[in-house]
């Protein structure tokens, strides 16, 4: 997983890592965003339709997976009941063998706050300035949101919390290109949907839960047997934008089931924490059969994850 070939992208990515650490505190050994998480292992079994769309190895044969569920923010001890802990994150690593892998990164809303890394840096700057602002309206944040309706839409969008991590739907906001064996290209966005019925919690019900209820619920659920999630692809049509993660494709677009994520075992401590410190999920596919689109966030996010991941790995120990 290399850094971007663009110096500007890497400079902005480094600034974003610093801005996130400034917002949430610097916690050595933890991610600057989605710091609180846990790892689950299992296997992905693709459908025949997935094999038609992509020649990628994991879409043509069962593949071991390492899944990470997480809370938002860079606070390692954020309560699961805190509204800022949503959207929840779901990262999926397909372990292809020979130290090779490809990843999918999703969160529990189809909305995303920005279309570029530069916009994200400006958004974080507005949030920081807002905290110290004592003047009249418009505040720095109001000024930013007034010129960035996509960020306002993300802030205002519902971000539900269910009784379990596995009771939510997750969305990959970036677009990718599937390449079939015959060279046919299909543009998609990923979605992950639950197969178990769990209640979406009201704000009042959420307040009654324990601070770690999602992380306490998952071990017991998995101890009773594997849990399945469905990986699907939303298929783009001509004219659907691929360069802007904030623009939704019409809900009428075709949905194709790609396969089943069978979650089998929660990683135990200390291995769970050690592996989370080491693993760096990669937004860029880097696998034959799945390619990046022209979405600038892919390159930016990859550099952010790598820069912060190197810092995390270099930390002598986890420090909350």
mmCIF file of C-alpha atoms in Angstrom:
data_model
loop_
_atom_site.group_PDB
_atom_site.id
_atom_site.type_symbol
_atom_site.label_atom_id
_atom_site.label_comp_id
_atom_site.label_asym_id
_atom_site.label_seq_id
_atom_site.Cartn_x
_atom_site.Cartn_y
_atom_site.Cartn_z
ATOM 1 C CA UNK A 1 0.000 0.000 0.000
ATOM 2 C CA UNK A 2 1.910 3.057 -1.218
ATOM 3 C CA UNK A 3 1.370 6.741 -0.587
ATOM 4 C CA UNK A 4 -0.172 8.794 -3.367
ATOM 5 C CA UNK A 5 2.128 9.859 -6.193
ATOM 6 C CA UNK A 6 0.778 13.396 -5.653
ATOM 7 C CA UNK A 7 2.707 15.522 -3.158
ATOM 8 C CA UNK A 8 -0.357 17.741 -2.755
ATOM 9 C CA UNK A 9 -2.537 14.773 -1.803
ATOM 10 C CA UNK A 10 0.015 13.576 0.749
ATOM 11 C CA UNK A 11 0.409 17.059 2.232
ATOM 12 C CA UNK A 12 -3.357 17.443 2.614
ATOM 13 C CA UNK A 13 -3.642 13.910 4.009
ATOM 14 C CA UNK A 14 -1.003 14.662 6.633
ATOM 15 C CA UNK A 15 -2.774 17.885 7.562
ATOM 16 C CA UNK A 16 -6.044 15.978 7.933
ATOM 17 C CA UNK A 17 -4.466 13.436 10.266
ATOM 18 C CA UNK A 18 -3.197 16.323 12.387
ATOM 19 C CA UNK A 19 -6.571 18.071 12.314
ATOM 20 C CA UNK A 20 -8.391 14.917 13.421
ATOM 21 C CA UNK A 21 -5.922 14.429 16.255
ATOM 22 C CA UNK A 22 -6.420 18.061 17.203
ATOM 23 C CA UNK A 23 -10.180 17.576 17.308
ATOM 24 C CA UNK A 24 -10.279 14.295 19.230
ATOM 25 C CA UNK A 25 -6.936 14.253 21.028
ATOM 26 C CA UNK A 26 -3.839 12.298 20.108
ATOM 27 C CA UNK A 27 -4.121 8.686 21.251
ATOM 28 C CA UNK A 28 -0.955 6.757 20.263
ATOM 29 C CA UNK A 29 -1.724 3.366 18.781
ATOM 30 C CA UNK A 30 -5.275 4.309 17.786
ATOM 31 C CA UNK A 31 -6.870 5.566 14.594
ATOM 32 C CA UNK A 32 -7.568 9.332 14.365
ATOM 33 C CA UNK A 33 -11.075 8.402 13.181
ATOM 34 C CA UNK A 34 -13.104 5.315 14.125
ATOM 35 C CA UNK A 35 -10.690 4.685 16.995
ATOM 36 C CA UNK A 36 -12.944 2.372 19.008
ATOM 37 C CA UNK A 37 -13.381 -0.934 17.227
ATOM 38 C CA UNK A 38 -13.158 -4.712 17.253
ATOM 39 C CA UNK A 39 -12.184 -7.454 14.807
ATOM 40 C CA UNK A 40 -14.166 -10.484 13.661
ATOM 41 C CA UNK A 41 -12.962 -13.258 11.361
ATOM 42 C CA UNK A 42 -15.016 -15.298 8.936
ATOM 43 C CA UNK A 43 -15.411 -16.222 5.299
ATOM 44 C CA UNK A 44 -16.927 -14.598 2.210
ATOM 45 C CA UNK A 45 -18.764 -16.784 -0.291
ATOM 46 C CA UNK A 46 -19.478 -15.084 -3.634
ATOM 47 C CA UNK A 47 -22.514 -15.560 -5.836
ATOM 48 C CA UNK A 48 -22.424 -16.711 -9.448
ATOM 49 C CA UNK A 49 -23.499 -13.199 -10.441
ATOM 50 C CA UNK A 50 -20.424 -11.724 -8.745
ATOM 51 C CA UNK A 51 -18.179 -13.978 -10.820
ATOM 52 C CA UNK A 52 -19.878 -12.745 -13.986
ATOM 53 C CA UNK A 53 -19.247 -9.106 -13.076
ATOM 54 C CA UNK A 54 -15.649 -9.361 -11.852
ATOM 55 C CA UNK A 55 -12.679 -11.645 -12.439
ATOM 56 C CA UNK A 56 -11.308 -10.748 -8.985
ATOM 57 C CA UNK A 57 -10.228 -13.748 -6.935
ATOM 58 C CA UNK A 58 -12.562 -13.074 -4.007
ATOM 59 C CA UNK A 59 -15.567 -12.828 -6.318
ATOM 60 C CA UNK A 60 -14.805 -16.247 -7.775
ATOM 61 C CA UNK A 61 -13.984 -18.405 -4.744
ATOM 62 C CA UNK A 62 -14.634 -18.452 -0.981
ATOM 63 C CA UNK A 63 -12.188 -16.146 0.790
ATOM 64 C CA UNK A 64 -11.241 -15.644 4.466
ATOM 65 C CA UNK A 65 -12.183 -12.207 5.790
ATOM 66 C CA UNK A 66 -11.203 -9.942 8.675
ATOM 67 C CA UNK A 67 -13.997 -7.508 9.532
ATOM 68 C CA UNK A 68 -13.692 -4.442 11.765
ATOM 69 C CA UNK A 69 -16.730 -2.830 13.381
ATOM 70 C CA UNK A 70 -16.166 0.622 14.843
ATOM 71 C CA UNK A 71 -17.583 3.829 16.279
ATOM 72 C CA UNK A 72 -17.049 7.241 14.732
ATOM 73 C CA UNK A 73 -14.578 9.820 16.103
ATOM 74 C CA UNK A 74 -10.967 9.418 17.171
ATOM 75 C CA UNK A 75 -11.900 8.858 20.824
ATOM 76 C CA UNK A 76 -10.998 5.270 21.849
ATOM 77 C CA UNK A 77 -13.409 5.264 24.798
ATOM 78 C CA UNK A 78 -16.383 7.071 23.254
ATOM 79 C CA UNK A 79 -19.596 5.576 24.680
ATOM 80 C CA UNK A 80 -21.638 3.567 22.203
ATOM 81 C CA UNK A 81 -24.570 5.694 23.372
ATOM 82 C CA UNK A 82 -22.964 8.983 22.294
ATOM 83 C CA UNK A 83 -24.693 10.380 19.168
ATOM 84 C CA UNK A 84 -21.241 11.259 17.825
ATOM 85 C CA UNK A 85 -20.381 7.534 17.753
ATOM 86 C CA UNK A 86 -22.570 7.218 14.650
ATOM 87 C CA UNK A 87 -22.254 6.478 11.835
ATOM 88 C CA UNK A 88 -20.714 3.117 12.699
ATOM 89 C CA UNK A 89 -17.948 1.777 10.520
ATOM 90 C CA UNK A 90 -17.518 -1.587 8.801
ATOM 91 C CA UNK A 91 -14.212 -2.451 7.160
ATOM 92 C CA UNK A 92 -13.868 -5.748 5.288
ATOM 93 C CA UNK A 93 -10.522 -7.319 4.436
ATOM 94 C CA UNK A 94 -10.464 -10.174 1.934
ATOM 95 C CA UNK A 95 -7.354 -12.249 2.700
ATOM 96 C CA UNK A 96 -6.195 -13.520 -0.693
ATOM 97 C CA UNK A 97 -3.147 -15.476 0.483
ATOM 98 C CA UNK A 98 0.549 -14.770 0.096
ATOM 99 C CA UNK A 99 0.236 -11.552 2.160
ATOM 100 C CA UNK A 100 -2.135 -10.157 -0.474
ATOM 101 C CA UNK A 101 -5.508 -8.618 0.293
ATOM 102 C CA UNK A 102 -8.178 -6.222 -0.924
ATOM 103 C CA UNK A 103 -10.540 -4.199 1.248
ATOM 104 C CA UNK A 104 -13.986 -2.591 1.302
ATOM 105 C CA UNK A 105 -14.684 0.353 3.624
ATOM 106 C CA UNK A 106 -18.241 1.330 4.543
ATOM 107 C CA UNK A 107 -20.231 3.196 7.176
ATOM 108 C CA UNK A 108 -23.818 3.116 8.374
ATOM 109 C CA UNK A 109 -25.214 5.943 6.249
ATOM 110 C CA UNK A 110 -25.287 6.528 2.488
ATOM 111 C CA UNK A 111 -24.279 10.149 3.141
ATOM 112 C CA UNK A 112 -20.734 11.525 3.199
ATOM 113 C CA UNK A 113 -19.818 15.041 4.349
ATOM 114 C CA UNK A 114 -17.374 16.131 1.637
ATOM 115 C CA UNK A 115 -16.304 15.443 -1.932
ATOM 116 C CA UNK A 116 -12.575 16.270 -1.564
ATOM 117 C CA UNK A 117 -9.848 16.157 1.049
ATOM 118 C CA UNK A 118 -9.490 19.920 0.860
ATOM 119 C CA UNK A 119 -13.164 20.337 1.738
ATOM 120 C CA UNK A 120 -12.745 17.985 4.690
ATOM 121 C CA UNK A 121 -9.801 20.022 5.967
ATOM 122 C CA UNK A 122 -11.860 23.212 5.655
ATOM 123 C CA UNK A 123 -14.769 21.533 7.466
ATOM 124 C CA UNK A 124 -12.546 20.511 10.382
ATOM 125 C CA UNK A 125 -11.128 24.033 10.448
ATOM 126 C CA UNK A 126 -14.624 25.489 10.663
ATOM 127 C CA UNK A 127 -15.507 23.127 13.503
ATOM 128 C CA UNK A 128 -12.397 24.159 15.408
ATOM 129 C CA UNK A 129 -12.994 27.867 14.842
ATOM 130 C CA UNK A 130 -16.614 27.470 15.861
ATOM 131 C CA UNK A 131 -15.674 26.171 19.306
ATOM 132 C CA UNK A 132 -13.875 29.407 20.161
ATOM 133 C CA UNK A 133 -16.219 31.788 18.317
ATOM 134 C CA UNK A 134 -18.116 34.311 20.450
ATOM 135 C CA UNK A 135 -19.343 36.680 17.752
ATOM 136 C CA UNK A 136 -22.652 37.041 15.993
ATOM 137 C CA UNK A 137 -24.183 34.795 13.373
ATOM 138 C CA UNK A 138 -23.091 33.481 10.970
ATOM 139 C CA UNK A 139 -20.582 31.395 12.881
ATOM 140 C CA UNK A 140 -17.592 29.854 11.061
ATOM 141 C CA UNK A 141 -19.483 26.560 10.837
ATOM 142 C CA UNK A 142 -22.645 28.238 9.539
ATOM 143 C CA UNK A 143 -20.581 29.990 6.891
ATOM 144 C CA UNK A 144 -19.023 26.711 5.773
ATOM 145 C CA UNK A 145 -22.330 24.842 5.714
ATOM 146 C CA UNK A 146 -23.934 27.663 3.752
ATOM 147 C CA UNK A 147 -21.549 27.019 0.886
ATOM 148 C CA UNK A 148 -21.422 23.225 1.301
ATOM 149 C CA UNK A 149 -24.983 21.849 1.256
ATOM 150 C CA UNK A 150 -23.626 18.297 0.960
ATOM 151 C CA UNK A 151 -21.997 18.644 4.395
ATOM 152 C CA UNK A 152 -25.216 20.008 5.876
ATOM 153 C CA UNK A 153 -27.097 17.044 4.382
ATOM 154 C CA UNK A 154 -24.664 14.634 6.071
ATOM 155 C CA UNK A 155 -25.047 16.367 9.432
ATOM 156 C CA UNK A 156 -28.842 16.358 9.207
ATOM 157 C CA UNK A 157 -29.169 12.792 7.862
ATOM 158 C CA UNK A 158 -30.519 10.156 10.261
ATOM 159 C CA UNK A 159 -27.767 7.939 11.670
ATOM 160 C CA UNK A 160 -29.603 5.044 13.290
ATOM 161 C CA UNK A 161 -28.171 2.804 15.982
ATOM 162 C CA UNK A 162 -29.437 -0.757 16.255
ATOM 163 C CA UNK A 163 -29.151 -3.207 19.131
ATOM 164 C CA UNK A 164 -26.182 -4.786 17.367
ATOM 165 C CA UNK A 165 -23.470 -3.868 14.889
ATOM 166 C CA UNK A 166 -24.846 -6.647 12.671
ATOM 167 C CA UNK A 167 -28.322 -5.101 12.652
ATOM 168 C CA UNK A 168 -27.334 -2.082 10.543
ATOM 169 C CA UNK A 169 -26.923 -1.500 6.819
ATOM 170 C CA UNK A 170 -23.558 -0.123 5.694
ATOM 171 C CA UNK A 171 -22.716 1.843 2.563
ATOM 172 C CA UNK A 172 -19.585 2.339 0.524
ATOM 173 C CA UNK A 173 -19.848 5.897 -0.766
ATOM 174 C CA UNK A 174 -17.040 5.604 -3.336
ATOM 175 C CA UNK A 175 -17.583 4.137 -6.803
ATOM 176 C CA UNK A 176 -15.515 1.314 -8.308
ATOM 177 C CA UNK A 177 -15.202 -0.469 -11.635
ATOM 178 C CA UNK A 178 -15.693 -4.217 -11.885
ATOM 179 C CA UNK A 179 -13.821 -5.828 -14.777
ATOM 180 C CA UNK A 180 -15.158 -9.162 -16.033
ATOM 181 C CA UNK A 181 -13.151 -11.951 -17.636
ATOM 182 C CA UNK A 182 -14.248 -10.752 -21.088
ATOM 183 C CA UNK A 183 -13.250 -7.156 -20.295
ATOM 184 C CA UNK A 184 -16.745 -5.831 -19.644
ATOM 185 C CA UNK A 185 -16.673 -2.939 -17.158
ATOM 186 C CA UNK A 186 -19.475 -2.336 -14.637
ATOM 187 C CA UNK A 187 -19.457 0.653 -12.284
ATOM 188 C CA UNK A 188 -20.763 -0.011 -8.772
ATOM 189 C CA UNK A 189 -21.091 1.143 -5.203
ATOM 190 C CA UNK A 190 -21.049 -1.378 -2.360
ATOM 191 C CA UNK A 191 -23.731 -1.901 0.257
ATOM 192 C CA UNK A 192 -23.861 -4.376 3.156
ATOM 193 C CA UNK A 193 -27.191 -5.445 4.639
ATOM 194 C CA UNK A 194 -28.148 -7.455 7.735
ATOM 195 C CA UNK A 195 -29.897 -10.816 7.738
ATOM 196 C CA UNK A 196 -30.874 -10.671 11.408
ATOM 197 C CA UNK A 197 -33.722 -8.658 12.801
ATOM 198 C CA UNK A 198 -32.665 -6.140 15.429
ATOM 199 C CA UNK A 199 -34.477 -3.097 16.701
ATOM 200 C CA UNK A 200 -33.382 0.398 15.724
ATOM 201 C CA UNK A 201 -33.081 2.269 18.996
ATOM 202 C CA UNK A 202 -34.833 5.537 19.723
ATOM 203 C CA UNK A 203 -32.844 8.333 21.344
ATOM 204 C CA UNK A 204 -34.579 7.553 24.631
ATOM 205 C CA UNK A 205 -33.830 3.822 24.431
ATOM 206 C CA UNK A 206 -30.226 4.528 23.508
ATOM 207 C CA UNK A 207 -29.731 6.548 26.684
ATOM 208 C CA UNK A 208 -30.664 3.480 28.747
ATOM 209 C CA UNK A 209 -27.952 1.296 27.203
ATOM 210 C CA UNK A 210 -24.516 0.703 28.711
ATOM 211 C CA UNK A 211 -21.554 2.699 27.335
ATOM 212 C CA UNK A 212 -20.168 -0.414 25.608
ATOM 213 C CA UNK A 213 -23.393 -2.215 24.735
ATOM 214 C CA UNK A 214 -22.520 -2.848 21.081
ATOM 215 C CA UNK A 215 -19.132 -4.311 21.978
ATOM 216 C CA UNK A 216 -20.701 -6.363 24.788
ATOM 217 C CA UNK A 217 -23.486 -7.715 22.566
ATOM 218 C CA UNK A 218 -21.317 -9.001 19.726
ATOM 219 C CA UNK A 219 -19.349 -11.736 21.596
ATOM 220 C CA UNK A 220 -22.517 -13.326 22.926
ATOM 221 C CA UNK A 221 -24.179 -13.277 19.538
ATOM 222 C CA UNK A 222 -21.195 -14.927 17.843
ATOM 223 C CA UNK A 223 -20.908 -17.498 20.635
ATOM 224 C CA UNK A 224 -24.364 -18.711 19.589
ATOM 225 C CA UNK A 225 -23.222 -19.284 16.009
ATOM 226 C CA UNK A 226 -22.090 -17.481 12.859
ATOM 227 C CA UNK A 227 -23.861 -14.331 11.691
ATOM 228 C CA UNK A 228 -24.338 -13.483 8.027
ATOM 229 C CA UNK A 229 -24.329 -10.149 6.220
ATOM 230 C CA UNK A 230 -25.118 -9.708 2.534
ATOM 231 C CA UNK A 231 -22.717 -7.801 0.281
ATOM 232 C CA UNK A 232 -24.463 -6.209 -2.694
ATOM 233 C CA UNK A 233 -23.576 -3.825 -5.502
ATOM 234 C CA UNK A 234 -25.630 -0.874 -6.713
ATOM 235 C CA UNK A 235 -25.114 -0.736 -10.480
ATOM 236 C CA UNK A 236 -24.526 2.674 -12.051
ATOM 237 C CA UNK A 237 -26.191 3.784 -15.256
ATOM 238 C CA UNK A 238 -24.919 6.280 -17.802
ATOM 239 C CA UNK A 239 -24.670 9.743 -16.284
ATOM 240 C CA UNK A 240 -24.405 8.608 -12.666
ATOM 241 C CA UNK A 241 -21.476 10.533 -11.140
ATOM 242 C CA UNK A 242 -18.461 8.521 -10.022
ATOM 243 C CA UNK A 243 -16.267 11.443 -8.937
ATOM 244 C CA UNK A 244 -18.447 12.759 -6.098
ATOM 245 C CA UNK A 245 -19.152 10.600 -3.034
ATOM 246 C CA UNK A 246 -21.773 13.062 -1.775
ATOM 247 C CA UNK A 247 -24.143 12.518 -4.720
ATOM 248 C CA UNK A 248 -26.551 9.608 -4.359
ATOM 249 C CA UNK A 249 -27.439 7.428 -7.309
ATOM 250 C CA UNK A 250 -31.191 6.908 -7.809
ATOM 251 C CA UNK A 251 -32.693 4.210 -5.589
ATOM 252 C CA UNK A 252 -34.160 2.659 -8.728
ATOM 253 C CA UNK A 253 -30.709 1.466 -9.804
ATOM 254 C CA UNK A 254 -30.278 -2.305 -10.056
ATOM 255 C CA UNK A 255 -28.968 -4.100 -6.956
ATOM 256 C CA UNK A 256 -26.937 -7.286 -7.453
ATOM 257 C CA UNK A 257 -26.094 -9.653 -4.606
ATOM 258 C CA UNK A 258 -22.357 -10.310 -4.579
ATOM 259 C CA UNK A 259 -22.150 -12.808 -1.753
ATOM 260 C CA UNK A 260 -22.398 -13.640 1.929
ATOM 261 C CA UNK A 261 -20.106 -12.375 4.675
ATOM 262 C CA UNK A 262 -20.185 -15.152 7.267
ATOM 263 C CA UNK A 263 -18.900 -13.784 10.577
ATOM 264 C CA UNK A 264 -17.637 -16.649 12.697
ATOM 265 C CA UNK A 265 -15.345 -15.618 15.541
ATOM 266 C CA UNK A 266 -14.470 -12.523 17.531
ATOM 267 C CA UNK A 267 -10.715 -12.078 17.840
ATOM 268 C CA UNK A 268 -9.682 -12.419 21.474
ATOM 269 C CA UNK A 269 -7.438 -10.100 23.454
ATOM 270 C CA UNK A 270 -4.616 -9.235 23.313
ATOM 271 C CA UNK A 271 -4.578 -10.312 19.648
ATOM 272 C CA UNK A 272 -7.627 -8.193 18.820
ATOM 273 C CA UNK A 273 -6.020 -4.937 19.964
ATOM 274 C CA UNK A 274 -2.633 -5.888 18.526
ATOM 275 C CA UNK A 275 -4.124 -6.652 15.117
ATOM 276 C CA UNK A 276 -6.179 -3.440 15.110
ATOM 277 C CA UNK A 277 -2.994 -1.492 15.785
ATOM 278 C CA UNK A 278 -1.289 -3.163 12.829
ATOM 279 C CA UNK A 279 -3.967 -3.546 10.150
ATOM 280 C CA UNK A 280 -4.361 -0.657 7.690
ATOM 281 C CA UNK A 281 -7.498 -0.945 5.590
ATOM 282 C CA UNK A 282 -6.985 0.340 2.061
ATOM 283 C CA UNK A 283 -9.737 2.239 0.171
ATOM 284 C CA UNK A 284 -7.992 1.487 -3.155
ATOM 285 C CA UNK A 285 -8.772 -2.088 -4.380
ATOM 286 C CA UNK A 286 -5.319 -3.005 -5.803
ATOM 287 C CA UNK A 287 -6.621 -6.300 -7.153
ATOM 288 C CA UNK A 288 -7.150 -7.577 -10.681
ATOM 289 C CA UNK A 289 -10.862 -7.323 -11.460
ATOM 290 C CA UNK A 290 -11.708 -4.257 -9.338
ATOM 291 C CA UNK A 291 -10.444 -0.778 -10.208
ATOM 292 C CA UNK A 292 -10.717 2.725 -8.788
ATOM 293 C CA UNK A 293 -12.849 5.359 -10.504
ATOM 294 C CA UNK A 294 -12.122 9.078 -10.830
ATOM 295 C CA UNK A 295 -13.276 9.764 -7.248
ATOM 296 C CA UNK A 296 -10.501 11.927 -5.713
ATOM 297 C CA UNK A 297 -11.383 10.731 -2.218
ATOM 298 C CA UNK A 298 -9.978 7.266 -2.933
ATOM 299 C CA UNK A 299 -6.400 8.468 -3.314
ATOM 300 C CA UNK A 300 -6.831 10.919 -0.441
ATOM 301 C CA UNK A 301 -8.326 8.392 1.961
ATOM 302 C CA UNK A 302 -5.621 5.848 1.151
ATOM 303 C CA UNK A 303 -2.894 8.349 2.041
ATOM 304 C CA UNK A 304 -4.692 9.369 5.241
ATOM 305 C CA UNK A 305 -5.013 5.739 6.307
ATOM 306 C CA UNK A 306 -1.383 4.962 5.497
ATOM 307 C CA UNK A 307 0.059 8.046 7.214
ATOM 308 C CA UNK A 308 -1.999 7.460 10.354
ATOM 309 C CA UNK A 309 -1.385 3.709 10.155
ATOM 310 C CA UNK A 310 2.368 4.171 10.148
ATOM 311 C CA UNK A 311 2.075 6.400 13.218
ATOM 312 C CA UNK A 312 -0.143 3.820 14.900
ATOM 313 C CA UNK A 313 2.247 0.954 14.227
ATOM 314 C CA UNK A 314 5.195 2.994 15.504
ATOM 315 C CA UNK A 315 3.520 3.737 18.839
ATOM 316 C CA UNK A 316 5.230 1.683 21.571
ATOM 317 C CA UNK A 317 1.912 0.942 23.257
ATOM 318 C CA UNK A 318 -1.754 1.867 23.192
ATOM 319 C CA UNK A 319 -2.472 5.076 25.090
ATOM 320 C CA UNK A 320 -6.068 6.150 25.683
#
